[in-house]
Coordinates of C-alpha atoms in Angstrom, one line a residue:
X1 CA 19.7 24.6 -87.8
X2 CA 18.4 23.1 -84.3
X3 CA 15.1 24.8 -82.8
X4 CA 14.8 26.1 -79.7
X5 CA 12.5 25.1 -76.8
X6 CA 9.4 27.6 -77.1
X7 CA 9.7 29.1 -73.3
X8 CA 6.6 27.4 -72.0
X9 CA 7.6 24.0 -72.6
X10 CA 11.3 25.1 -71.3
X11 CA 9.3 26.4 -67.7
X12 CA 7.6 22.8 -68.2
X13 CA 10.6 21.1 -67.9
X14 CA 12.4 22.8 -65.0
X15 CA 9.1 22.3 -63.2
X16 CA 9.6 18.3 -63.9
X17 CA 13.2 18.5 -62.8
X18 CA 12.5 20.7 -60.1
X19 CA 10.3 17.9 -58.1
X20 CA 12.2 15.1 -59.4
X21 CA 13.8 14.8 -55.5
X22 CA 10.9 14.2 -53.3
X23 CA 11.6 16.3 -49.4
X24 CA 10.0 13.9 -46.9
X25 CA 8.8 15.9 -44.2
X26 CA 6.7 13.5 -42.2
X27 CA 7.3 13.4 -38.4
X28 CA 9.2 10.3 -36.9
X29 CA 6.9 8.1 -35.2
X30 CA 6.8 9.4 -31.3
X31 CA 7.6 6.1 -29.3
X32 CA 9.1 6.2 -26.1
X33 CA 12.6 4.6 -25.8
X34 CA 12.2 2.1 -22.7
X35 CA 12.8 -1.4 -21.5
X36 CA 10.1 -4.0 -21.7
X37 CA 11.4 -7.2 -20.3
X38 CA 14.6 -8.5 -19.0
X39 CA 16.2 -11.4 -17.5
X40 CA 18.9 -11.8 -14.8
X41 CA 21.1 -14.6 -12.8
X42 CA 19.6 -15.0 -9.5
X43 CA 16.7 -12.2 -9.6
X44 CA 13.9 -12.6 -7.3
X45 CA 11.8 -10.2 -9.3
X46 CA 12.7 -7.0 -11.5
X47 CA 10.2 -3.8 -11.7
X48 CA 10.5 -1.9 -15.0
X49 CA 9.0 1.4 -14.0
X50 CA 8.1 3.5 -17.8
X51 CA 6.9 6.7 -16.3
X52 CA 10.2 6.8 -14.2
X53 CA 12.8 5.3 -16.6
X54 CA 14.0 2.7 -14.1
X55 CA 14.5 -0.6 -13.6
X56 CA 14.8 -2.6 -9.8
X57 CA 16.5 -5.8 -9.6
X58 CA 15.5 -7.6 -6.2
X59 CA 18.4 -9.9 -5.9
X60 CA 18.1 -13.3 -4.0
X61 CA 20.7 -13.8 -1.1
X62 CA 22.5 -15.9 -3.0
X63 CA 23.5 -13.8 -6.0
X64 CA 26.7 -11.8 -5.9
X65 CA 25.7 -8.2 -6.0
X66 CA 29.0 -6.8 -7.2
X67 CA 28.5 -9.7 -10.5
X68 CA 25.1 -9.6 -11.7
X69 CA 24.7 -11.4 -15.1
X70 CA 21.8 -9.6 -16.9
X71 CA 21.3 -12.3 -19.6
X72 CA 18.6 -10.7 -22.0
X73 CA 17.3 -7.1 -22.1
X74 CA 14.1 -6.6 -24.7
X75 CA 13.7 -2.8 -25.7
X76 CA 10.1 -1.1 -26.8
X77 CA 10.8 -0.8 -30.2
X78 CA 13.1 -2.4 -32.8
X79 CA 14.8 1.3 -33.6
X80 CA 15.7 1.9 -29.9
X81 CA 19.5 2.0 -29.3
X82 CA 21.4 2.3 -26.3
X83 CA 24.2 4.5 -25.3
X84 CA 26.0 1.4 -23.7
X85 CA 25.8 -2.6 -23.5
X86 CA 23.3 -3.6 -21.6
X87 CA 23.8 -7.4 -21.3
X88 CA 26.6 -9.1 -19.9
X89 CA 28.3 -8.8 -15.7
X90 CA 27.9 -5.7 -14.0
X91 CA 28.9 -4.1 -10.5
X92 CA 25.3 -3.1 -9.2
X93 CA 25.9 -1.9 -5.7
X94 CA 25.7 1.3 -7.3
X95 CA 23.0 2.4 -10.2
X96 CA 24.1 1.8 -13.9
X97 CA 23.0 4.9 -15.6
X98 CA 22.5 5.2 -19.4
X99 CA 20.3 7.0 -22.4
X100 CA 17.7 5.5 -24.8
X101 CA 17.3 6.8 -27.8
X102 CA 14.5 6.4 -30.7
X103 CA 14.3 8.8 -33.5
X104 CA 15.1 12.2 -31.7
X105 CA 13.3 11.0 -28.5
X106 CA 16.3 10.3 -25.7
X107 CA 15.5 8.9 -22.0
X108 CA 18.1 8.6 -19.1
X109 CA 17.6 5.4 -17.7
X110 CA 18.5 3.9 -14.1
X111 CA 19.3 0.0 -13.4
X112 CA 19.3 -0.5 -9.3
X113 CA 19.6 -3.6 -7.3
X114 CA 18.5 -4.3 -3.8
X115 CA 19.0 -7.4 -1.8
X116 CA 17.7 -8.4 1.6
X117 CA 20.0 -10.6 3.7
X118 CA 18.0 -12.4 6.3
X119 CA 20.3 -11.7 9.8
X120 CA 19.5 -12.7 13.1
X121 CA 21.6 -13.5 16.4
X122 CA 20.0 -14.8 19.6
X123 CA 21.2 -15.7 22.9
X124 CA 20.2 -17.4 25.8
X125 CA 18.6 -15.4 28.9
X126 CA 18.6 -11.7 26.2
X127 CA 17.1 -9.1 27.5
X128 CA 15.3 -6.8 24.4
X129 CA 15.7 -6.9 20.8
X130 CA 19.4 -7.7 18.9
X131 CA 20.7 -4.6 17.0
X132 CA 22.4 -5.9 13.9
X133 CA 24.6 -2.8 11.9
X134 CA 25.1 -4.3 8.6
X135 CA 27.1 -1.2 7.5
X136 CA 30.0 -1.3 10.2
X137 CA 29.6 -4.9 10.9
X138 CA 28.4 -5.0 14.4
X139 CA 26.1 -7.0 16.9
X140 CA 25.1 -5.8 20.0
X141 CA 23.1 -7.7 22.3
X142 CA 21.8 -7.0 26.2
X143 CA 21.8 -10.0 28.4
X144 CA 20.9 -9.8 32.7
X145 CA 23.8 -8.3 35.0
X146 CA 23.7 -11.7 36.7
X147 CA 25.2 -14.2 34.2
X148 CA 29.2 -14.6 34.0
X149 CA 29.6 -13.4 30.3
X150 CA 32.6 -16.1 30.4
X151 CA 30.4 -19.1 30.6
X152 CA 26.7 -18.4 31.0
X153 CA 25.6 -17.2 27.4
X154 CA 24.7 -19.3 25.1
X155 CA 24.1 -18.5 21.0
X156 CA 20.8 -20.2 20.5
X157 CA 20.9 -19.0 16.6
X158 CA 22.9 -16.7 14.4
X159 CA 23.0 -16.3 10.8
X160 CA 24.9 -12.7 9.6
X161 CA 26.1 -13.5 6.4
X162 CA 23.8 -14.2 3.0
X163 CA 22.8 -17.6 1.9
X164 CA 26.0 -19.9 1.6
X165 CA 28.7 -17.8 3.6
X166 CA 31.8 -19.1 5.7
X167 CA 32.0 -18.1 9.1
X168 CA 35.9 -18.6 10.7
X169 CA 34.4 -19.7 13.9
X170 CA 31.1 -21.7 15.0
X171 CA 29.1 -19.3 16.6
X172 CA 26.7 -21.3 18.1
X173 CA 26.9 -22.5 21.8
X174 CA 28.4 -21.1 24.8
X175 CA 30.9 -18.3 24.0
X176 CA 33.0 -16.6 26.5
X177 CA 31.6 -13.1 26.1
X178 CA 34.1 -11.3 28.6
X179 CA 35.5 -9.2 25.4
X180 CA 34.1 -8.4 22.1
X181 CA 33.8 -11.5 20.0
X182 CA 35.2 -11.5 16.4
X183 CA 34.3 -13.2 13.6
X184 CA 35.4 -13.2 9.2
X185 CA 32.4 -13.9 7.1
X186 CA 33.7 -14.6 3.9
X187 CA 31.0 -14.7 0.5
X188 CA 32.0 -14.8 -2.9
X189 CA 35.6 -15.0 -2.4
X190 CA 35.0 -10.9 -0.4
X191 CA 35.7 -11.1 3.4
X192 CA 33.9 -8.8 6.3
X193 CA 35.3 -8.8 9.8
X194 CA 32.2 -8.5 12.4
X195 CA 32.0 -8.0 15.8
X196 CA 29.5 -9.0 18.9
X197 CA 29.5 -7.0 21.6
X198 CA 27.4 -8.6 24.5
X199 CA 26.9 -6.0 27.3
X200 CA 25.3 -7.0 31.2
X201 CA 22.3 -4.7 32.3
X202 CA 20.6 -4.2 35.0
X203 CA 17.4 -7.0 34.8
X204 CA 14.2 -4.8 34.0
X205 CA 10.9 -5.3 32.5
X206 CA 9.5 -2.8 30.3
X207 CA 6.6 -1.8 28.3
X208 CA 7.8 0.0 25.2
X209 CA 4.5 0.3 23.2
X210 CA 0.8 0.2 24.3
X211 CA -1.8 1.4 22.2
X212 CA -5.7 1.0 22.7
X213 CA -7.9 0.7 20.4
X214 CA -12.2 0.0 21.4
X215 CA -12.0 -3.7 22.2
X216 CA -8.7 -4.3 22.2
X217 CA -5.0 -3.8 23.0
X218 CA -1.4 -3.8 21.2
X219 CA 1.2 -4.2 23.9
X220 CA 4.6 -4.5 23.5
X221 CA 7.6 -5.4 26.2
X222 CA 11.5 -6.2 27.1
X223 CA 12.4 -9.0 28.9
X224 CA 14.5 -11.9 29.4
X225 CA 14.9 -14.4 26.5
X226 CA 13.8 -17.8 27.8
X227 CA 11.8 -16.8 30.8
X228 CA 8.1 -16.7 31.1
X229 CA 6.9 -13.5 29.7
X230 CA 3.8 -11.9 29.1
X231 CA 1.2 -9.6 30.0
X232 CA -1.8 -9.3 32.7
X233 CA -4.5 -6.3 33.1
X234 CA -7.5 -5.4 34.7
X235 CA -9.9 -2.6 34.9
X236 CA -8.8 0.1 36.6
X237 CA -10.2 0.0 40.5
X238 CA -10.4 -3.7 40.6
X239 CA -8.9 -6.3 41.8
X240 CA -8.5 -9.3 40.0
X241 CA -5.9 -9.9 37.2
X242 CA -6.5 -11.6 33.9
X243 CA -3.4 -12.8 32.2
X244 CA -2.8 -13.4 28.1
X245 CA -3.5 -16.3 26.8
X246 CA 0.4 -18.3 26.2
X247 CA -1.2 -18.3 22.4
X248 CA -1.7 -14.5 22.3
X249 CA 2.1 -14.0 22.7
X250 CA 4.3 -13.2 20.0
X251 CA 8.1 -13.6 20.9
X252 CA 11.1 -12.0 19.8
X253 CA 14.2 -12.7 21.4
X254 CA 14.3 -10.1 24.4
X255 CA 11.2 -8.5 23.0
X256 CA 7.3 -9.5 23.3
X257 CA 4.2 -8.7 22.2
X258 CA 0.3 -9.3 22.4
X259 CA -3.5 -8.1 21.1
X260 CA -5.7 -8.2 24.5
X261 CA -8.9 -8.8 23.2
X262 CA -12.4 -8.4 24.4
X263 CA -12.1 -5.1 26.2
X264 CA -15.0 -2.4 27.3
X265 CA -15.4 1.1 25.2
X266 CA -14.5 4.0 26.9
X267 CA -12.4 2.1 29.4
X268 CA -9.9 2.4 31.8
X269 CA -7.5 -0.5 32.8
X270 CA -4.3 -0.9 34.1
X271 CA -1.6 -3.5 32.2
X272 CA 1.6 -4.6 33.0
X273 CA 4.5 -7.3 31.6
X274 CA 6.4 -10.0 33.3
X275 CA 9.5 -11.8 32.5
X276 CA 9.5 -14.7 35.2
X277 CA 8.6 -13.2 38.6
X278 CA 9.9 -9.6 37.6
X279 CA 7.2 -7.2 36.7
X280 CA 7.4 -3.8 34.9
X281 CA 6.0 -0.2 36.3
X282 CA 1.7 -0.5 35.4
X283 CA 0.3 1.5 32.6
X284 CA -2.8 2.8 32.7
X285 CA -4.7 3.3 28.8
X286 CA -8.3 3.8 28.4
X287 CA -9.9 2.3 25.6
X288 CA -11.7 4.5 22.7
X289 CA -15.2 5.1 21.6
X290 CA -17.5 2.4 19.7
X291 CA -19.0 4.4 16.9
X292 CA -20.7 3.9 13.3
X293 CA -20.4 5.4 10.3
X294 CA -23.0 8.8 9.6
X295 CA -25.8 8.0 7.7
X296 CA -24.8 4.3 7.1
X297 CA -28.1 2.5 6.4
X298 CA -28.5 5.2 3.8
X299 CA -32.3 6.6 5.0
X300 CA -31.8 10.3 5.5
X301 CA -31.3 12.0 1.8
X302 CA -32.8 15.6 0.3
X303 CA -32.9 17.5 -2.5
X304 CA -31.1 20.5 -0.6
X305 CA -28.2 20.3 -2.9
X306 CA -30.2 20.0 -6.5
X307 CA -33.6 19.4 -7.7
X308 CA -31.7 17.0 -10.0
X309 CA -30.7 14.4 -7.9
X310 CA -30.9 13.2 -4.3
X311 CA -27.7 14.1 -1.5
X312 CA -27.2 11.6 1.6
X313 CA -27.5 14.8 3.8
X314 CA -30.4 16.7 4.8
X315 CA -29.8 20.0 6.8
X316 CA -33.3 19.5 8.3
X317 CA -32.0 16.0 9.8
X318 CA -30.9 16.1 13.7
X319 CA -29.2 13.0 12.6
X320 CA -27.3 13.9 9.0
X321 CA -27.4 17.9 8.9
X322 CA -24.1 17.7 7.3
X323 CA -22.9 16.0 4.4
X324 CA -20.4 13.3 5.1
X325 CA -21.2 10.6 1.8
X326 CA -20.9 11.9 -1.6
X327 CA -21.0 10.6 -5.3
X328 CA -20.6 11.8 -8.9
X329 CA -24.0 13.1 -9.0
X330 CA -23.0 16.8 -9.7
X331 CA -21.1 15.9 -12.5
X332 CA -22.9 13.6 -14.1
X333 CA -26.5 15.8 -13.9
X334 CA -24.7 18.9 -15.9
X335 CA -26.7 17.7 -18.5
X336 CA -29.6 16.6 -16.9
X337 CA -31.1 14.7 -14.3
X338 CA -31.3 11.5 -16.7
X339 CA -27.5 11.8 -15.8
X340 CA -27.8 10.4 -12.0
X341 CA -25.4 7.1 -11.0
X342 CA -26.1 7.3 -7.0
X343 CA -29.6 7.0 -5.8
X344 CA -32.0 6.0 -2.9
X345 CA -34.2 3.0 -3.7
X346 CA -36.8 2.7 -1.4
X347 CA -38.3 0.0 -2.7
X348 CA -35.3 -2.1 -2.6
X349 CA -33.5 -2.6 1.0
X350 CA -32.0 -4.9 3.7
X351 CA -32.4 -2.5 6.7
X352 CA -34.5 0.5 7.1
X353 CA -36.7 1.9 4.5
X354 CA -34.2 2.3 2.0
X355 CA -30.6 1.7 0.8
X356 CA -28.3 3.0 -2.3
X357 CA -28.9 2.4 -5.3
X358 CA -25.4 2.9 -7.7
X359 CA -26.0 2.7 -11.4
X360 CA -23.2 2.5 -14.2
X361 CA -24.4 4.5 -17.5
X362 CA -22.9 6.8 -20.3
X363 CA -23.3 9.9 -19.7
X364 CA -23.8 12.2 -23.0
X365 CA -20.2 11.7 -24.3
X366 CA -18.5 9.7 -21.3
X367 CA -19.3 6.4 -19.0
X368 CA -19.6 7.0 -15.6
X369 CA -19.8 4.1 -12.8
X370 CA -22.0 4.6 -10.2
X371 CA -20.3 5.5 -7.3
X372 CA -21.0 6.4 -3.4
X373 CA -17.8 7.6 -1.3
X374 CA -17.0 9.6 2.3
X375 CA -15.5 13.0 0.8
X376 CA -16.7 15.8 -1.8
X377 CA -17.0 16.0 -5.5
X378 CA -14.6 18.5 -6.2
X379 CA -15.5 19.3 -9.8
X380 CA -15.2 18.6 -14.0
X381 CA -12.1 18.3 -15.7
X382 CA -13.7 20.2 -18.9
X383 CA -15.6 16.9 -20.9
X384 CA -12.7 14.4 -20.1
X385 CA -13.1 13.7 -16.6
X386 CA -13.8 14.9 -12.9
X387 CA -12.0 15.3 -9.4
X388 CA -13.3 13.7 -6.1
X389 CA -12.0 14.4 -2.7
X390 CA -11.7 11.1 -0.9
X391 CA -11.7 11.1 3.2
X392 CA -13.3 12.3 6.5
X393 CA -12.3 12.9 9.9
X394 CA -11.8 9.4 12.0
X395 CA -9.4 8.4 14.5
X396 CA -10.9 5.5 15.5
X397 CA -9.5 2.1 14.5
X398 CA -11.9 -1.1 13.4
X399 CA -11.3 -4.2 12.8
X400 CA -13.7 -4.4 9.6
X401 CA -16.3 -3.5 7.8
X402 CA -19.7 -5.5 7.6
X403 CA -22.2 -4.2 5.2
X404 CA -25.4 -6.3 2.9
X405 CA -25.0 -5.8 -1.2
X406 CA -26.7 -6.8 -4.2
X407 CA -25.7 -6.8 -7.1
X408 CA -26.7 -6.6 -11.4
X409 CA -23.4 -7.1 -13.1
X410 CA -23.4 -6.2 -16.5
X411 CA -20.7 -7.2 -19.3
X412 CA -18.3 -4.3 -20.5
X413 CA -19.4 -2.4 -23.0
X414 CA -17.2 0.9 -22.6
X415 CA -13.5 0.3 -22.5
X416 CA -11.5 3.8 -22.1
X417 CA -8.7 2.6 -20.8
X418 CA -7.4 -0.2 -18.6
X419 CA -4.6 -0.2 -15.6
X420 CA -0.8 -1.4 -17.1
X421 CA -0.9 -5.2 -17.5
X422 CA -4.3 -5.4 -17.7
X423 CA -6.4 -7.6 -20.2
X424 CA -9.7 -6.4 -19.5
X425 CA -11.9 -6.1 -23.0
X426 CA -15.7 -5.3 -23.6
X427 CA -17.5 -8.9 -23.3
X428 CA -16.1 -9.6 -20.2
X429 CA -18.4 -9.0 -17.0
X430 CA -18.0 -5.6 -15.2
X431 CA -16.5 -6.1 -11.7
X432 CA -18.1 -4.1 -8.3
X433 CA -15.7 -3.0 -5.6
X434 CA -16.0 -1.6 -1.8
X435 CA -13.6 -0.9 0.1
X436 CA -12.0 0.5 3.1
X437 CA -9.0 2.5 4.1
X438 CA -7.6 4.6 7.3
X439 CA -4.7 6.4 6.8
X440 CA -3.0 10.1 8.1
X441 CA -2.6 11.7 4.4
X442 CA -1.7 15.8 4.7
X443 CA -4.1 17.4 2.2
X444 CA -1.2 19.1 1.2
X445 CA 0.3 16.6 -0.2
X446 CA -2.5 14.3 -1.2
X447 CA -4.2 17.6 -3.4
X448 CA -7.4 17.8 -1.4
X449 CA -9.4 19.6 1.3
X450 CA -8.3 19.6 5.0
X451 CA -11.7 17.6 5.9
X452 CA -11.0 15.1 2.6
X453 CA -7.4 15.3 2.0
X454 CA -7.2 12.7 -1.0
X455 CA -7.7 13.9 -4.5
X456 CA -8.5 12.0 -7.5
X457 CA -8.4 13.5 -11.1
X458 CA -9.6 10.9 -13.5
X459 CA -7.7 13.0 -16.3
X460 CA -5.1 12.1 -14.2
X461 CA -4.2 8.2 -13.5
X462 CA -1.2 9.0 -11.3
X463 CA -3.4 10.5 -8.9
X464 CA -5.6 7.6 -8.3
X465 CA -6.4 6.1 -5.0
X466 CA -3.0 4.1 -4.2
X467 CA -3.3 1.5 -1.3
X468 CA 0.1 1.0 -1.0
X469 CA 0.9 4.8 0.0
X470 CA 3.0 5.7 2.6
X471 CA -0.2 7.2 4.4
X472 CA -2.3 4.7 4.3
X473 CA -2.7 2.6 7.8
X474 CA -5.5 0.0 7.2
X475 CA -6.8 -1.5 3.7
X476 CA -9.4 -3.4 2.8
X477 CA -11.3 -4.0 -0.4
X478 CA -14.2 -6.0 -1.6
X479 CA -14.6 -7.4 -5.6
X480 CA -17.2 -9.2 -7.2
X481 CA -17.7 -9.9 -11.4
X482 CA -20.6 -12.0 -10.6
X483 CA -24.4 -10.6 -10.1
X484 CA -25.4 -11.6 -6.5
X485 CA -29.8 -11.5 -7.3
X486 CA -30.4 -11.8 -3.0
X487 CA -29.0 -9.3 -0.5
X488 CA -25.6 -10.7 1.4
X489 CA -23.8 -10.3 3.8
X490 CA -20.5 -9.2 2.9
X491 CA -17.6 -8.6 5.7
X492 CA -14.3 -6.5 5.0
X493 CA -11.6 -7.1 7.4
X494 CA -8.4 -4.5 7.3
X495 CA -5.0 -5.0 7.4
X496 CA -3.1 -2.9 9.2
X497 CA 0.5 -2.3 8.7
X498 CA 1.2 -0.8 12.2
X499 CA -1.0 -0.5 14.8
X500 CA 0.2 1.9 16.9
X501 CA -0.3 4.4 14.7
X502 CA -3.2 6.7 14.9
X503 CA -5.6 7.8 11.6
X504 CA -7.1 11.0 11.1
X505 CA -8.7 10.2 8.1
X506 CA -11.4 7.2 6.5
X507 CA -12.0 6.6 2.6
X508 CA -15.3 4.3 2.4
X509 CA -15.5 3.8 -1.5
X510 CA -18.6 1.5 -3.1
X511 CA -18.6 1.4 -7.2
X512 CA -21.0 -0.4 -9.9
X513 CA -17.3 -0.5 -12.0
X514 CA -14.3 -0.8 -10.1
X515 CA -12.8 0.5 -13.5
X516 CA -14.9 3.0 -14.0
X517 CA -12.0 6.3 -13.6
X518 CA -10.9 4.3 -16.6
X519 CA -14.0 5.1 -17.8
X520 CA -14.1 1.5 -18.7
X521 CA -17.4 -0.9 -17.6
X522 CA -21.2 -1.9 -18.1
X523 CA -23.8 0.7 -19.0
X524 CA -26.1 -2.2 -17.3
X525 CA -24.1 -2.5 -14.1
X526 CA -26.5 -1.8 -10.8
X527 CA -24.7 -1.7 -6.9
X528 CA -27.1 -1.9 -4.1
X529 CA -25.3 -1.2 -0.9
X530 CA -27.1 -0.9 2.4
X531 CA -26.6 -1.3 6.9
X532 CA -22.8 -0.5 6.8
X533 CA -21.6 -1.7 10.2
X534 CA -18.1 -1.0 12.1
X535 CA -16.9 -4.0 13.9
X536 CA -14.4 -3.0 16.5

C-alpha cells in the first residue's frame, strides 16, 4: 500500500517547484543609443553632436554631394541597432533620418552634409562687390558706363564650379559683354547652365560702412576695380588731408576697405574715398570716449554687503558707490567666512595699495575656484552648484586688455567633471584663465538681468559661458598651468568678428581654475590679478 506525502512536506515541495523559474526583474542598463565615430570619402571634418542626435559632414569641394561613401560608422554600445544601414553611398543633399535603439531606449538621429564651394568672378575696371547666386545660377557684376561692354572688359579671374569642374567656354580674358553671357559647368557627370550678366553704371564712389571706434576707424567703399582707391580724412575744421597708408588697404574687386589708426577721443573728422581722381560725398564720424574699467586696480572694497567677506564696492566711495565686479563669495560664505575665494591683499600688489587675491578651496562638500567677474552672483543651486550673471553695460570697443598677474598653481586634486574630449585627471597642474568678451546678448535670452544679461548655472553645463555665440562680438582669453612667482605683464588682445557692430554689454572673467564650474581643480591654486588697463 503506497503512503502518502504528510501535507507539510507536500507544501514543501510546491514551494521548491514553485521558484524553480527564476523572474529576472533587473532594469536594462540605461545607455544612450548614439554614434561615436565615423569615417567618410572626402570629409573635411564630421561633428557628432550626442545631446542633439546629429551628425554634420563638412564635405571638401571635391566630393560628390549627391554620392557620399560613409565607409565605417562605430555605435556607443555593442547592443545598439539601427533602424537602417548606415554604411555604404548615400544622397546627402538632403538629411538621412533614422532611429537608434538600445534596450527600450530609442533616439531619432539626423546625418547632414554641408559643402563650401569657393566662387569668385572678377573683372577689369568693376565697380563694387560681384553677386554670385549659387541657387539660380547667376553672376551679376557692375562695371563704369564708359567701357564698350563688347570689347573693354576683361575677366581677370573666375572660378564658379567646385574643385575639378568643366566649363564649355574659357572665361577668362576679354568677353563681349553686350548680352548676357552663358556658360555649362559640368561636375560629376551633373551639368548647371550659368549666366553673367555685366551691367554699365553710372561711375560713383561710395562709402558704404564707417564705424568709429576711440583711436580708430573701419571704413568701407565702392569703386573701380584697378584704379587707385582709398581713403583720406582730417579733423573736422582743418585743412590738411592725410591719406591711408597703400598697406592699410584691403581690396576686393569693386569694393575696399581700411582701419585708420591713431585718431583723437571724442573727435570729429571728416573721411572720404577715392577711386582714381573721383571722390565720394565726405562723412563726418566723431570718435568715442577713452575709458577704463570701475574699480580696476582693485583698491576700493567694504564690508557693506557681509561681515563675512570683503565686496569691490563701497557705497561711501565717490569712485565705486556701486557694485560693478563680483565673485562667488556669497555662496561660498553660507557656511562661514573660512568659505571666501575672492579677496583683497594688501600686502601683495603691482599698483596701488592692493590687488585681488582669488583662492581655489573646497568648500564644506564642493570645490570652488576662486573667481572675480563684471556681473552679480545670482544665487545656490541647493548643495550642487550656483548661478552667476555675467556682463555690464559697455559700448565702447578696445582693442585689448593689459592687466599684471601672479600666479600659485596648484596640481588637481578635485575632479567633478571635465568638458567632452577632455583628459584632464587629478595630478595634473590646475590651469588659470582671464578673459574678455563684448558682445549684445538680450537677457531674455541669455537667462540673466537686464544690467548682466548672461547666466550661468553650474548645475547646468549647457548654459556655460560659450564664446562662439551668436552674441558675442569680441573674444579674448588668457591660460596659464604654470605658477608665475613675480608679477607680469600680461596683454589680451580681442578678436572681433565684425566691427561695425556695436556692444552693449562686457564679461571680464579672472579664475584660480579655469575648470572650476566643473568643480574640477587645486585646493592650493592662488590668482593674483591687479592694474586692469583698456587699450583702445
Amino acid at each position: 500500500m503506497k503512503r502518502l506525502l504528510s501535507y507539510p512536506v507536500f507544501v514543501f515541495l510546491l514551494g521548491i517547484a514553485g521558484t524553480s523559474c527564476i523572474v529576472n526583474d533587473l532594469p536594462y542598463p540605461q545607455i544612450e543609443p548614439a554614434i561615436t565615430a565615423m569615417k567618410v570619402d572626402d570629409a573635411a571634418s564630421i561633428d557628432i553632436n550626442e545631446k542633439e542626435n546629429s551628425v554634420l559632414i563638412h564635405l571638401e569641394e571635391r566630393a560628390d554631394r549627391q554620392n557620399v561613401n560613409i565607409r565605417e560608422v562605430t555605435l556607443k554600445d555593442d547592443i545598439t541597432k539601427c533602424s537602417t544601414t548606415l554604411t555604404g553611398v548615400f544622397n546627402l543633399e538632403k538629411p538621412l533620418h533614422f532611429t537608434l535603439t538600445n534596450y527600450d531606449l530609442s533616439r531619432k538621429w539626423t546625418i547632414s552634409s554641408v559643402q563650401e564651394i569657393d566662387r569668385y568672378f572678377y573683372v577689369s575696371s568693376q565697380m563694387g562687390e560681384t553677386v554670385i547666386d549659387d541657387v539660380n545660377h547667376r553672376v551679376l557684376v557692375n562695371v563704369p558706363d564708359y567701357l564698350d561692354l563688347e570689347t573693354e572688359v576683361c575677366v581677370l579671374a573666375a572660378k564658379l564650379g567646385p574643385e575639378g569642374a568643366e566649363y564649355s567656354r574659357d572665361l577668362l580674358g576679354y568677353q563681349d559683354f553686350r548680352d548676357v553671357v552663358e556658360v555649362k559647368i559640368t561636375a560629376h557627370g551633373r551639368e548647371e547652365n550659368w549666366r553673367i550678366f555685366v551691367t554699365p553704371v553710372e561711375v560713383n564712389v561710395n562709402v558704404t560702412k564707417l564705424s568709429a571706434w576711440t583711436r580708430v576707424a573701419w571704413v568701407k567703399a565702392t569703386g573701380v576695380t584697378g584704379a587707385y582707391n582709398g581713403f583720406k580724412y582730417r579733423v573736422a575744421g582743418t585743412e590738411e588731408w592725410t591719406v591711408v597708408s597703400d598697406d592699410a588697404i584691403e581690396q576686393d574687386g569693386g569694393t575696399f576697405s581700411a582701419c585708420i589708426e591713431g585718431l583723437t577721443p571724442e573727435t570729429s573728422y571728416e573721411c572720404c574715398a577715392f577711386s582714381g581722381d573721383i571722390l565720394s560725398k565726405f562723412k563726418t564720424f566723431t570718435t568715442e570716449k577713452e575709458e577704463q574699467l570701475p574699480n580696476s586696480s582693485f583698491e576700493i572694497y567694504s564690508n557693506a554687503e557681509s561681515d563675512n567677506y570683503k565686496s569691490w564696492w563701497d557705497p561711501a566711495s565717490l569712485f565705486a558707490p556701486e557694485k560693478w565686479w563680483d565673485s562667488g563669495n556669497k555662496g561660498s560664505t553660507s557656511v562661514g567666512s573660512a568659505g571666501v575665494i575672492c579677496a583683497p591683499d594688501p600686502s601683495d600688489f603691482a599698483d596701488g595699495s592692493s590687488s585681488a587675491r582669488l583662492n581655489s578651496k573646497y568648500v564644506v562638500i564642493k570645490f570652488a575656484a576662486g573667481n572675480l567677474f563684471s556681473g552679480e552672483f545670482a544665487g545656490l543651486v541647493g548643495t550642487s552648484g550656483g548661478k552667476v550673471n555675467f556682463g555690464r553695460p559697455f559700448t565702447l570697443r578696445p582693442r585689448k586688455l593689459v592687466l599684471w598677474i601672479k600666479y600659485n598653481c596648484g596640481v588637481i586634486d578635485n575632479v567633478g567633471e571635465v568638458p567632452e574630449g577632455s583628459s584632464v585627471k587629478k595630478g595634473d597642474n590646475d590651469q588659470c584663465q582671464i578673459f574678455i568678451a563684448l558682445g549684445d546678448w538680450d537677457y531674455k535670452v541669455y537667462g540673466g538681468s537686464k544690467d548682466s544679461p548672461v547666466q550661468v548655472n553650474t548645475t547646468d553645463k549647457k548654459t556655460l559661458f560659450n564664446p562662439e555665440a551668436d552674441a558675442v562680438i569680441a573674444y579674448g582669453s588668457f591660460t596659464s598651468n604654470k605658477t608665475i612667482g613675480e608679477w607680469q605683464k600680461v596683454e589680451i588682445p580681442l578678436e572681433y568678428r565684425d566691427v561695425h557692430r556695436q556692444p552693449t554689454h562686457i564679461v571680464v572673467s579672472c579664475a584660480a581654475s579655469m575648470l572650476g564650474d566643473y568643480f574640477t581643480g587645486s585646493s592650493t591654486s592662488t590668482l593674483w590679478v591687479d592694474a586692469m588697463q583698456m587699450i583702445y
